[in-house]
Backbone as JSON, one array per atom type, in Angstrom:
{
  "sequence": "MKKRPLILVTNDDGIHSPGLYATASVAVKSGDVLIAAPHTQQTGMGRSFPGYPDNGVIEKIETEDMKLPGEITGNKILAYGIHGTPALAVAHGILELAEHTPDLCISGINYGENLGSCLTCSGTLGALFEASSYGIPGIAVSVEAKLEKQRSTDFETKDWSAAQYILEKYIRKTLETGIPEGADAWNINVPDGLKFPYPERRTVQSRQSYFYFEKPEKRIYSEPCRLRSKKDVDIQSLESDSDIYAIYMDQIASVTLLNFDMSVKEKRL",
  "N": [[0.85, -1.2, 0.0], [0.64, 2.15, -0.93], [2.33, 4.79, 0.68], [0.87, 7.67, 2.18], [1.51, 11.07, 1.24], [3.53, 13.24, 3.29], [2.63, 16.17, 4.82], [3.75, 19.2, 5.92], [2.45, 21.65, 7.95], [2.34, 25.05, 8.67], [2.64, 28.43, 10.02], [2.6, 32.06, 10.54], [0.98, 33.28, 12.29], [0.48, 31.93, 14.57], [-0.16, 29.03, 16.67], [-2.85, 28.79, 17.33], [-4.38, 29.93, 15.36], [-7.27, 30.31, 13.34], [-6.94, 30.21, 10.58], [-4.82, 28.46, 10.2], [-5.91, 25.98, 10.8], [-7.84, 25.88, 8.88], [-6.23, 25.47, 6.69], [-5.16, 22.94, 7.36], [-7.44, 21.35, 7.16], [-7.8, 21.17, 4.46], [-5.36, 20.17, 3.53], [-5.24, 17.59, 4.62], [-6.75, 16.04, 2.99], [-5.09, 15.22, 1.03], [-2.85, 14.07, 2.15], [-0.93, 12.88, 5.04], [-0.9, 14.96, 7.9], [1.26, 17.14, 9.55], [1.35, 19.5, 11.96], [3.33, 22.17, 12.73], [3.82, 24.92, 14.27], [4.45, 28.36, 15.24], [4.14, 29.06, 18.74], [3.09, 31.44, 19.52], [1.92, 34.63, 18.25], [3.69, 35.64, 15.39], [4.05, 37.41, 13.29], [5.72, 39.07, 10.61], [8.32, 38.25, 11.08], [10.01, 37.19, 9.23], [12.68, 35.14, 8.06], [13.94, 34.85, 10.47], [16.09, 34.07, 13.3], [16.01, 34.75, 16.21], [17.57, 35.01, 19.46], [15.84, 33.96, 21.68], [15.21, 33.11, 25.11], [13.57, 30.88, 25.52], [13.57, 29.48, 23.18], [12.83, 26.76, 21.04], [11.35, 25.2, 22.78], [8.83, 22.77, 22.84], [5.44, 22.28, 22.51], [2.97, 19.88, 22.72], [-0.08, 19.87, 21.07], [-3.26, 18.99, 21.86], [-5.78, 17.24, 20.01], [-8.45, 17.87, 20.67], [-8.16, 20.38, 21.67], [-7.57, 21.95, 19.56], [-9.66, 22.83, 18.11], [-10.51, 21.81, 15.65], [-12.04, 21.46, 12.41], [-14.85, 19.27, 12.08], [-14.7, 17.33, 10.03], [-12.05, 16.58, 9.78], [-11.02, 15.59, 12.11], [-10.87, 12.86, 12.47], [-8.73, 11.98, 11.04], [-5.16, 11.41, 10.48], [-3.5, 13.57, 12.28], [-1.03, 15.48, 13.71], [-0.12, 17.94, 16.06], [1.89, 20.7, 16.99], [3.03, 23.31, 19.08], [5.58, 25.54, 18.66], [8.08, 27.17, 20.44], [9.26, 29.98, 19.21], [10.29, 31.43, 16.06], [8.56, 31.39, 12.81], [10.34, 30.15, 10.93], [12.0, 28.74, 12.66], [10.14, 27.02, 13.78], [9.53, 25.43, 11.57], [12.05, 24.24, 11.16], [12.36, 22.68, 13.52], [10.15, 21.08, 13.16], [10.82, 19.59, 10.86], [13.29, 18.38, 11.58], [12.9, 17.14, 14.07], [10.21, 16.34, 14.57], [8.91, 15.22, 12.37], [8.28, 12.07, 10.8], [9.6, 11.37, 8.53], [11.3, 13.14, 5.87], [9.26, 15.85, 5.02], [6.95, 15.97, 2.25], [5.9, 18.27, 1.32], [5.54, 21.68, 2.26], [3.27, 23.81, 3.76], [2.31, 27.12, 4.34], [0.25, 29.08, 6.22], [-3.34, 29.44, 6.46], [-2.75, 32.79, 5.98], [-3.45, 35.77, 7.84], [-3.74, 38.56, 6.12], [-2.19, 40.14, 3.31], [0.6, 38.99, 1.35], [2.74, 40.43, -0.55], [4.59, 41.75, -3.39], [7.65, 43.52, -2.74], [7.58, 43.17, -0.06], [7.8, 40.57, 0.72], [10.15, 39.52, 1.84], [10.18, 40.18, 4.53], [8.16, 38.75, 5.56], [6.82, 36.43, 7.81], [5.32, 34.26, 7.07], [6.33, 33.63, 4.51], [8.97, 33.34, 5.28], [8.98, 30.92, 6.64], [8.79, 29.16, 4.5], [11.16, 29.73, 3.16], [12.91, 28.5, 4.92], [12.03, 25.8, 4.77], [12.65, 25.3, 2.12], [15.41, 25.19, 2.21], [15.88, 22.64, 2.98], [15.2, 21.28, 0.78], [12.48, 21.07, 0.33], [9.46, 21.62, -1.3], [7.2, 24.47, -1.32], [4.08, 26.08, -0.32], [2.65, 29.15, 0.07], [-0.09, 30.79, 1.51], [-2.43, 33.37, 1.64], [-4.91, 35.62, 2.94], [-6.59, 38.6, 2.23], [-6.55, 41.19, 4.64], [-7.41, 43.61, 7.16], [-5.0, 46.05, 8.21], [-4.75, 46.41, 11.0], [-5.53, 43.99, 11.96], [-3.64, 42.16, 11.32], [-1.57, 41.52, 13.02], [-2.84, 40.64, 15.18], [-4.09, 38.71, 17.97], [-6.61, 38.3, 18.42], [-8.52, 36.75, 16.66], [-10.27, 37.44, 13.75], [-13.39, 36.42, 12.28], [-13.33, 34.65, 9.27], [-14.18, 33.94, 5.86], [-12.95, 31.2, 4.53], [-13.2, 29.86, 2.18], [-12.57, 30.46, -0.6], [-9.75, 30.68, -0.57], [-9.12, 28.11, 0.36], [-10.09, 26.53, -1.71], [-8.48, 27.25, -3.94], [-5.98, 26.68, -2.85], [-6.15, 23.87, -2.46], [-6.08, 22.97, -5.09], [-3.43, 23.6, -5.87], [-1.97, 22.15, -4.05], [-2.5, 19.49, -4.87], [-1.49, 19.64, -7.46], [1.24, 20.12, -7.0], [2.04, 17.86, -5.5], [1.51, 15.85, -7.3], [2.89, 16.42, -9.72], [5.15, 17.77, -9.02], [7.04, 20.75, -8.12], [7.44, 23.37, -10.49], [10.41, 23.32, -12.54], [13.29, 24.89, -11.27], [11.95, 26.47, -9.49], [10.82, 27.3, -6.12], [8.58, 27.68, -4.5], [5.01, 28.28, -4.28], [3.18, 31.3, -4.16], [0.27, 32.29, -2.91], [-2.3, 34.64, -2.95], [-5.32, 35.97, -1.79], [-8.17, 37.94, -2.38], [-10.27, 39.38, 0.14], [-13.45, 37.98, 0.62], [-13.77, 36.94, -1.94], [-15.64, 35.6, -4.6], [-17.17, 32.57, -5.8], [-16.71, 31.67, -9.2], [-14.1, 31.85, -8.08], [-11.9, 33.55, -9.33], [-8.55, 33.58, -10.62], [-5.12, 34.6, -11.18], [-2.05, 34.0, -12.77], [0.86, 35.44, -11.71], [3.62, 37.83, -11.48], [6.1, 38.72, -9.05], [5.74, 41.9, -7.72], [7.9, 44.75, -7.97], [7.43, 46.81, -6.34], [6.92, 47.92, -2.96], [4.35, 46.87, -0.74], [3.35, 47.59, 1.68], [4.2, 50.33, 3.76], [6.28, 51.89, 6.22], [5.3, 54.5, 8.45], [6.44, 57.74, 9.41], [6.81, 58.49, 12.82], [4.73, 60.88, 14.51], [5.17, 62.14, 16.97], [7.89, 61.66, 19.16], [9.75, 60.07, 21.64], [12.92, 59.26, 22.13], [13.98, 57.53, 24.03], [11.97, 55.85, 24.7], [9.99, 52.93, 23.93], [8.95, 52.26, 20.55], [6.63, 51.41, 18.16], [6.63, 51.25, 14.81], [4.13, 52.43, 12.65], [2.28, 50.95, 9.98], [1.29, 51.53, 6.56], [-0.81, 51.03, 3.72], [0.3, 51.53, 0.49], [0.19, 52.2, -2.81], [1.72, 52.79, -5.87], [0.07, 53.5, -8.5], [0.59, 54.36, -11.1], [3.11, 53.37, -11.82], [2.82, 50.72, -11.42], [3.22, 47.31, -12.15], [1.43, 45.61, -14.64], [1.21, 42.87, -14.74], [1.62, 41.96, -12.23], [1.61, 40.68, -8.8], [0.58, 42.51, -6.92], [-1.02, 44.14, -8.56], [-3.06, 42.36, -9.38], [-4.4, 41.81, -6.96], [-4.88, 44.38, -5.75], [-5.85, 46.09, -7.78], [-7.55, 44.56, -9.55], [-8.88, 42.81, -7.93], [-8.74, 39.98, -7.84], [-7.62, 36.6, -7.27], [-4.14, 36.09, -6.74], [-1.49, 34.19, -7.99], [1.73, 33.33, -7.58], [4.76, 32.13, -8.78], [7.65, 31.33, -7.07], [11.18, 31.83, -6.68], [13.82, 31.37, -4.55], [16.39, 32.18, -4.97], [18.31, 34.93, -4.93], [20.16, 36.09, -6.51], [21.72, 37.95, -9.2], [22.54, 37.68, -12.58], [25.25, 39.2, -13.77], [25.63, 41.42, -16.48], [28.21, 41.47, -18.69], [30.46, 43.57, -20.39]],
  "CA": [[0.0, 0.0, 0.0], [1.44, 3.36, -1.06], [2.22, 5.72, 1.81], [0.38, 9.01, 1.86], [2.51, 12.13, 1.41], [3.55, 13.96, 4.56], [2.52, 17.61, 4.59], [4.04, 20.04, 7.09], [1.62, 22.86, 7.94], [2.85, 26.04, 9.61], [2.16, 29.8, 9.76], [3.25, 33.03, 11.42], [-0.05, 33.85, 13.17], [0.46, 31.18, 15.81], [-0.76, 27.69, 16.66], [-4.29, 28.83, 17.53], [-5.04, 30.68, 14.29], [-8.25, 29.57, 12.54], [-6.42, 30.01, 9.23], [-3.96, 27.28, 10.24], [-6.76, 24.79, 10.76], [-8.47, 25.89, 7.55], [-5.25, 24.83, 5.83], [-5.08, 21.53, 7.7], [-8.64, 20.66, 6.69], [-7.61, 20.93, 3.03], [-4.16, 19.35, 3.33], [-5.45, 16.21, 5.04], [-7.36, 15.3, 1.88], [-4.03, 14.77, 0.12], [-1.74, 13.42, 2.84], [-0.89, 12.99, 6.5], [-0.58, 16.35, 8.25], [2.0, 17.5, 10.76], [1.3, 20.93, 12.23], [4.4, 22.69, 13.58], [3.64, 26.36, 14.11], [4.85, 29.13, 16.43], [3.12, 28.99, 19.8], [2.51, 32.77, 19.65], [1.9, 35.47, 17.04], [5.06, 35.9, 14.93], [3.98, 38.13, 12.02], [6.81, 39.98, 10.27], [9.6, 37.76, 11.57], [10.84, 36.72, 8.13], [13.34, 33.86, 8.35], [14.85, 35.19, 11.57], [16.34, 33.12, 14.39], [16.45, 35.5, 17.38], [17.99, 34.15, 20.57], [14.95, 33.99, 22.83], [15.62, 32.08, 26.08], [12.72, 29.68, 25.48], [13.6, 28.9, 21.84], [12.87, 25.32, 20.88], [10.37, 24.48, 23.61], [7.79, 22.2, 21.98], [4.21, 21.92, 23.22], [2.03, 19.09, 21.93], [-1.44, 20.4, 21.13], [-4.22, 17.89, 21.72], [-6.77, 17.45, 18.96], [-9.66, 18.52, 21.18], [-7.85, 21.77, 21.98], [-7.26, 22.67, 18.33], [-10.92, 23.29, 17.51], [-10.45, 21.43, 14.25], [-13.32, 21.12, 11.79], [-15.23, 17.89, 12.34], [-14.37, 16.38, 8.98], [-10.64, 16.16, 9.75], [-10.55, 15.12, 13.41], [-10.63, 11.43, 12.43], [-7.55, 11.7, 10.24], [-3.9, 11.45, 11.19], [-2.96, 14.91, 12.39], [-0.3, 15.8, 14.93], [0.06, 19.39, 16.11], [2.83, 21.15, 18.01], [3.35, 24.73, 19.16], [7.02, 25.69, 18.85], [8.51, 28.47, 20.94], [10.21, 30.52, 18.26], [9.79, 32.04, 14.83], [8.08, 30.41, 11.83], [11.46, 29.38, 10.39], [12.44, 27.81, 13.69], [9.09, 26.0, 13.88], [9.74, 24.52, 10.44], [13.28, 23.48, 11.4], [12.07, 21.65, 14.52], [9.2, 20.15, 12.56], [11.53, 18.7, 9.93], [14.39, 17.65, 12.2], [12.54, 16.39, 15.28], [8.84, 15.88, 14.7], [8.47, 14.47, 11.19], [8.77, 10.69, 10.69], [10.54, 11.42, 7.41], [11.28, 14.48, 5.28], [7.95, 16.15, 4.42], [6.87, 16.1, 0.8], [5.4, 19.61, 1.02], [5.31, 22.57, 3.41], [2.27, 24.85, 3.5], [2.34, 28.17, 5.36], [-0.98, 29.86, 6.18], [-3.74, 30.6, 5.69], [-2.31, 33.96, 6.72], [-4.26, 36.99, 7.91], [-3.04, 39.67, 5.51], [-1.53, 39.87, 2.04], [2.06, 38.93, 1.23], [2.87, 40.87, -1.93], [5.66, 42.66, -3.75], [8.95, 43.43, -2.06], [7.36, 42.89, 1.37], [7.89, 39.13, 0.98], [11.31, 39.13, 2.63], [9.93, 40.36, 5.96], [7.0, 37.93, 5.91], [7.04, 35.17, 8.51], [4.69, 33.23, 6.26], [7.31, 33.23, 3.5], [10.18, 32.91, 5.97], [8.85, 29.48, 6.92], [9.07, 28.44, 3.26], [12.6, 29.85, 2.94], [13.55, 27.46, 5.72], [11.69, 24.5, 4.19], [13.38, 25.18, 0.86], [16.81, 24.84, 2.49], [15.89, 21.18, 3.11], [14.74, 20.71, -0.48], [11.04, 20.82, 0.41], [8.68, 22.66, -1.97], [6.27, 25.13, -0.41], [2.95, 26.89, -0.75], [2.19, 30.17, 1.01], [-1.44, 31.22, 1.16], [-2.82, 34.51, 2.48], [-6.17, 36.27, 2.62], [-6.59, 40.04, 2.51], [-7.05, 41.56, 5.96], [-7.08, 44.97, 7.59], [-3.68, 46.13, 8.83], [-4.82, 46.27, 12.45], [-5.84, 42.6, 12.29], [-2.61, 41.26, 10.83], [-0.72, 41.11, 14.14], [-3.74, 40.42, 16.3], [-4.41, 37.35, 18.42], [-8.08, 38.28, 18.47], [-8.71, 36.36, 15.27], [-11.59, 37.71, 13.21], [-14.0, 35.37, 11.48], [-13.09, 34.78, 7.83], [-14.63, 32.89, 4.97], [-11.72, 30.67, 3.95], [-13.57, 28.97, 1.06], [-11.83, 30.74, -1.83], [-8.35, 30.32, -0.35], [-9.04, 26.66, 0.45], [-10.34, 25.97, -3.05], [-7.28, 27.46, -4.75], [-4.9, 25.95, -2.19], [-6.27, 22.44, -2.75], [-5.65, 22.73, -6.47], [-1.98, 23.66, -5.96], [-1.45, 20.99, -3.29], [-2.55, 18.33, -5.74], [-0.57, 19.87, -8.58], [2.63, 19.99, -6.53], [2.3, 16.48, -5.1], [1.42, 14.95, -8.46], [3.87, 16.69, -10.78], [6.28, 18.51, -8.47], [7.08, 22.19, -8.37], [8.15, 23.6, -11.76], [11.87, 23.36, -12.46], [13.89, 26.18, -10.94], [11.12, 27.18, -8.53], [10.84, 26.8, -4.75], [7.3, 27.78, -3.79], [3.89, 29.07, -4.8], [2.67, 32.32, -3.25], [-1.14, 32.52, -3.23], [-2.97, 35.72, -2.22], [-6.74, 35.95, -2.13], [-8.93, 39.07, -1.85], [-11.31, 39.03, 1.1], [-14.78, 37.92, 0.06], [-13.77, 36.5, -3.33], [-16.79, 34.74, -4.84], [-17.06, 31.5, -6.78], [-15.74, 30.57, -9.36], [-12.79, 32.18, -7.52], [-10.95, 33.86, -10.41], [-7.16, 33.73, -10.22], [-4.21, 34.96, -12.26], [-0.63, 33.77, -12.54], [1.47, 36.77, -11.65], [5.0, 37.96, -11.05], [6.25, 39.54, -7.85], [5.97, 43.32, -7.99], [9.09, 45.35, -7.36], [6.97, 47.78, -5.35], [6.52, 47.46, -1.64], [2.89, 47.0, -0.6], [3.16, 48.31, 2.94], [5.31, 51.21, 4.11], [6.24, 52.48, 7.55], [5.07, 55.94, 8.56], [7.26, 58.41, 10.41], [6.02, 58.88, 13.99], [4.53, 62.32, 14.66], [5.87, 62.54, 18.19], [8.79, 60.56, 19.49], [10.75, 60.17, 22.71], [13.84, 58.2, 21.7], [14.27, 56.58, 25.11], [10.79, 55.01, 24.9], [9.72, 52.02, 22.81], [8.1, 52.79, 19.49], [6.31, 50.48, 17.07], [6.29, 52.0, 13.6], [2.85, 52.08, 12.02], [2.35, 50.69, 8.54], [0.17, 51.92, 5.73], [-0.8, 50.48, 2.37], [0.56, 52.63, -0.43], [0.5, 51.64, -4.12], [1.91, 53.75, -6.96], [-0.66, 52.89, -9.61], [1.19, 54.76, -12.38], [4.26, 52.53, -12.16], [2.53, 49.34, -11.03], [3.29, 46.35, -13.25], [0.1, 45.04, -14.88], [1.23, 41.41, -14.57], [2.15, 41.71, -10.89], [0.75, 40.21, -7.72], [-0.15, 43.65, -6.34], [-2.05, 44.57, -9.51], [-4.17, 41.41, -9.34], [-5.16, 41.97, -5.71], [-5.25, 45.76, -5.45], [-6.6, 46.71, -8.87], [-8.58, 43.73, -10.15], [-9.54, 42.04, -6.87], [-8.77, 38.55, -8.12], [-6.53, 35.9, -6.59], [-2.83, 36.12, -7.36], [-0.67, 33.0, -7.76], [3.07, 33.66, -8.06], [5.79, 31.1, -8.62], [8.81, 32.0, -6.49], [12.5, 31.22, -6.57], [14.47, 32.09, -3.46], [17.71, 32.61, -5.39], [18.22, 36.38, -5.1], [21.31, 36.58, -7.28], [21.51, 38.51, -10.54], [23.66, 37.45, -13.47], [25.73, 40.5, -14.22], [25.98, 41.51, -17.89], [29.6, 41.97, -18.85], [30.77, 44.15, -21.7]],
  "C": [[0.88, 1.25, 0.0], [1.21, 4.29, 0.11], [1.7, 7.07, 1.34], [1.5, 10.02, 2.05], [2.41, 12.74, 2.81], [3.6, 15.45, 4.28], [2.74, 18.35, 5.9], [3.26, 21.34, 6.95], [2.11, 23.81, 9.04], [2.22, 27.4, 9.32], [3.0, 30.79, 10.55], [2.25, 33.68, 12.36], [-0.17, 33.08, 14.48], [-0.4, 29.92, 15.74], [-2.28, 27.72, 16.8], [-5.05, 29.62, 16.45], [-6.06, 29.81, 13.54], [-7.77, 29.31, 11.11], [-5.53, 28.78, 9.13], [-4.8, 26.02, 10.09], [-7.57, 24.72, 9.48], [-7.54, 25.24, 6.53], [-5.19, 23.33, 6.08], [-6.26, 20.74, 7.15], [-8.6, 20.39, 5.2], [-6.46, 19.95, 2.81], [-4.4, 17.88, 3.63], [-6.16, 15.39, 3.97], [-6.31, 14.66, 0.98], [-2.88, 14.05, 0.81], [-1.9, 13.47, 4.34], [-0.36, 14.38, 6.84], [0.16, 16.43, 9.57], [1.96, 19.01, 10.89], [2.44, 21.28, 13.18], [4.43, 24.2, 13.37], [4.1, 27.09, 15.37], [3.75, 29.12, 17.49], [2.48, 30.35, 20.06], [2.56, 33.49, 18.31], [3.33, 35.87, 16.65], [5.07, 36.62, 13.57], [5.19, 39.05, 11.84], [8.18, 39.52, 10.7], [10.51, 37.23, 10.47], [11.4, 35.33, 8.4], [14.31, 34.03, 9.52], [14.96, 34.06, 12.59], [16.84, 33.89, 15.62], [16.71, 34.57, 18.56], [17.11, 34.27, 21.79], [15.33, 32.87, 23.81], [14.79, 30.8, 26.02], [12.68, 29.05, 24.08], [13.63, 27.38, 21.88], [11.99, 24.53, 21.83], [9.23, 24.02, 22.7], [6.61, 21.77, 22.84], [3.31, 21.11, 22.3], [0.63, 19.64, 22.16], [-2.4, 19.25, 20.9], [-5.29, 18.25, 20.71], [-7.98, 18.22, 19.47], [-9.43, 19.99, 21.51], [-7.65, 22.62, 20.72], [-8.49, 23.25, 17.66], [-10.92, 23.03, 16.0], [-11.84, 21.18, 13.69], [-13.59, 19.64, 11.92], [-14.76, 16.9, 11.31], [-12.92, 15.92, 9.0], [-10.17, 15.58, 11.08], [-10.28, 13.62, 13.42], [-9.42, 11.04, 11.63], [-6.27, 11.84, 11.07], [-3.33, 12.86, 11.17], [-2.28, 15.06, 13.75], [-0.02, 17.29, 14.91], [0.97, 19.77, 17.28], [3.0, 22.66, 17.92], [4.82, 24.87, 19.52], [7.32, 27.09, 19.37], [9.61, 28.98, 20.01], [9.51, 31.06, 17.03], [9.24, 30.97, 13.89], [9.2, 29.55, 11.25], [11.95, 28.35, 11.4], [11.41, 26.68, 13.87], [9.25, 24.96, 12.78], [10.97, 23.65, 10.67], [13.03, 22.36, 12.41], [11.09, 20.62, 13.96], [9.89, 19.13, 11.68], [12.52, 17.81, 10.67], [13.95, 16.74, 13.35], [11.17, 15.73, 15.24], [8.35, 15.02, 13.54], [9.09, 13.07, 11.18], [9.78, 10.56, 9.55], [10.43, 12.81, 6.8], [9.92, 14.76, 4.64], [8.04, 16.32, 2.9], [6.49, 17.52, 0.39], [5.26, 20.38, 2.32], [4.33, 23.65, 2.99], [2.29, 25.83, 4.66], [1.1, 29.05, 5.21], [-2.14, 29.05, 6.74], [-3.48, 31.84, 6.55], [-3.35, 35.07, 6.72], [-3.43, 38.13, 7.33], [-2.21, 39.27, 4.31], [-0.01, 39.82, 2.18], [2.4, 39.18, -0.23], [4.12, 41.71, -2.13], [6.93, 42.45, -2.96], [8.82, 43.23, -0.56], [7.62, 41.42, 1.72], [9.04, 38.77, 1.91], [11.11, 39.31, 4.13], [8.79, 39.47, 6.46], [7.41, 36.66, 6.65], [6.44, 34.0, 7.76], [5.65, 32.7, 5.21], [8.61, 32.77, 4.14], [10.16, 31.43, 6.29], [9.19, 28.67, 5.68], [10.53, 28.58, 2.84], [13.33, 28.72, 3.67], [13.28, 26.07, 5.14], [12.48, 24.25, 2.91], [14.83, 24.77, 1.09], [16.98, 23.35, 2.72], [15.39, 20.5, 1.84], [13.25, 20.43, -0.53], [10.29, 21.94, -0.3], [7.62, 23.24, -1.03], [5.12, 25.83, -1.1], [2.62, 27.86, 0.37], [0.81, 30.61, 0.56], [-1.92, 32.25, 2.17], [-4.14, 35.08, 2.0], [-6.09, 37.73, 3.06], [-7.2, 40.33, 3.87], [-6.65, 42.98, 6.29], [-5.75, 44.96, 8.35], [-3.73, 45.87, 10.33], [-5.11, 44.84, 12.89], [-4.69, 41.65, 11.97], [-1.63, 40.81, 11.92], [-1.55, 40.74, 15.36], [-3.8, 38.95, 16.7], [-5.91, 37.22, 18.68], [-8.54, 38.0, 17.04], [-10.15, 36.62, 14.8], [-12.08, 36.54, 12.37], [-13.79, 35.66, 10.0], [-13.79, 33.65, 7.09], [-13.4, 32.4, 4.21], [-11.97, 29.92, 2.63], [-12.74, 29.2, -0.18], [-10.37, 30.32, -1.69], [-8.19, 28.8, -0.29], [-9.19, 26.01, -0.92], [-9.08, 26.07, -3.92], [-6.11, 26.68, -4.17], [-4.96, 24.46, -2.53], [-5.78, 22.1, -4.15], [-4.12, 22.7, -6.57], [-1.3, 22.6, -5.09], [-1.39, 19.78, -4.21], [-1.56, 18.45, -6.9], [0.87, 19.61, -8.16], [2.96, 18.55, -6.17], [2.31, 15.54, -6.3], [2.55, 15.16, -9.46], [5.11, 17.43, -10.29], [6.18, 20.0, -8.76], [7.84, 22.41, -9.68], [9.66, 23.77, -11.56], [12.37, 24.78, -12.2], [13.11, 26.97, -9.91], [11.2, 26.53, -7.16], [9.46, 26.77, -4.1], [6.27, 28.54, -4.63], [3.48, 30.08, -3.74], [1.27, 32.7, -3.69], [-1.69, 33.63, -2.35], [-4.39, 35.85, -2.72], [-7.44, 37.18, -1.55], [-9.99, 38.59, -0.85], [-12.67, 39.03, 0.41], [-14.85, 37.51, -1.39], [-14.86, 35.44, -3.54], [-16.49, 33.68, -5.91], [-17.45, 32.02, -8.15], [-14.31, 30.91, -8.97], [-11.73, 32.45, -8.6], [-9.54, 34.07, -9.87], [-6.32, 34.09, -11.44], [-2.79, 34.58, -11.85], [0.07, 35.11, -12.68], [2.97, 36.68, -11.4], [5.03, 38.82, -9.79], [6.54, 40.99, -8.24], [7.26, 43.79, -7.33], [8.7, 46.46, -6.37], [6.81, 47.1, -3.99], [5.01, 47.68, -1.53], [2.53, 47.77, 0.66], [4.41, 49.14, 3.23], [5.15, 51.68, 5.54], [6.0, 53.98, 7.45], [5.97, 56.53, 9.65], [6.38, 58.81, 11.6], [5.9, 60.4, 14.11], [5.26, 62.87, 15.87], [6.7, 61.36, 18.67], [9.7, 60.93, 20.65], [11.69, 58.99, 22.51], [14.09, 57.15, 22.78], [13.1, 55.64, 25.39], [10.55, 54.12, 23.69], [8.78, 52.66, 21.8], [7.86, 51.71, 18.44], [5.86, 51.31, 15.87], [4.98, 51.5, 13.02], [3.05, 51.88, 10.52], [1.13, 51.25, 7.83], [0.31, 51.27, 4.36], [-0.67, 51.64, 1.4], [1.02, 52.06, -1.77], [0.62, 52.78, -5.14], [1.3, 53.15, -8.22], [0.01, 53.19, -10.95], [2.34, 53.83, -12.79], [4.04, 51.05, -11.83], [2.51, 48.41, -12.24], [1.94, 45.64, -13.42], [0.05, 43.53, -14.71], [1.64, 41.0, -13.16], [1.1, 41.2, -9.91], [-0.07, 41.35, -7.11], [-1.28, 44.1, -7.26], [-3.27, 43.65, -9.44], [-5.04, 41.64, -8.11], [-5.73, 43.37, -5.57], [-6.15, 46.37, -6.52], [-7.78, 45.87, -9.34], [-9.33, 42.86, -9.16], [-9.8, 40.59, -7.29], [-7.57, 37.91, -7.43], [-5.25, 35.96, -7.42], [-2.07, 34.85, -6.99], [0.69, 33.24, -8.41], [4.02, 32.52, -7.77], [7.08, 31.78, -8.18], [10.06, 31.14, -6.56], [13.26, 32.03, -5.53], [15.93, 32.44, -3.74], [17.66, 34.1, -5.72], [19.37, 36.96, -5.93], [20.89, 37.11, -8.64], [22.76, 38.19, -11.37], [24.08, 38.77, -14.11], [26.09, 40.43, -15.71], [27.35, 42.15, -18.0], [29.83, 42.44, -20.27], [31.97, 43.43, -22.32]]
}
């Protein structure tokens, strides 16, 4: 009997995010699921490995505590909250918790878009950077959310249907035929409230940033300060085939094939 693929599911919103379990409920249709996610909110941590004193503590999360949808509670799912960043959660998941190297790593469903040049600071994508270093293909999936909700632990109710529908298609595609040559991951972004038949577009990563920090109006340097972000798109220079254009302008799902090789071949005279 052929073994089912092993799918590692993670995120940057934390082990108790409803989006994480929305992902698990789709992934379990295609394979056995191992959830290894940060035990707390870790948005914006990229692929960082800060030296927190409790790094690497692993908490097993019981099925009844995960509030999983009923249709997946009878399947083989193990869940762990890792003290640390998304990248660290993935590392512990692969090295310590997985029975064998996972066939696929899925990060999400994330609260908030991951678009343009903001990808490098994304914890959602940082998890896939780490998975890629072990040769594991990845899928990041995010749903549009208000800025004030993207770092919250007060998780708002979302309709995950569109993101789940598109995600399932790319899970099957990746497991059946592999990730396209030269690529490392799919980056899926879905507008909030997208309606069936869930239109999507293959896009490229925009060179624009999607979110920008604002300068504080008043500041006492000796006191902590969290810079506020705002969404700011330069429509005049926005690439029409980009991920930002699909989400911001046309309000359709964006699917971008990513390669984590950041080098440029220099043209020599």
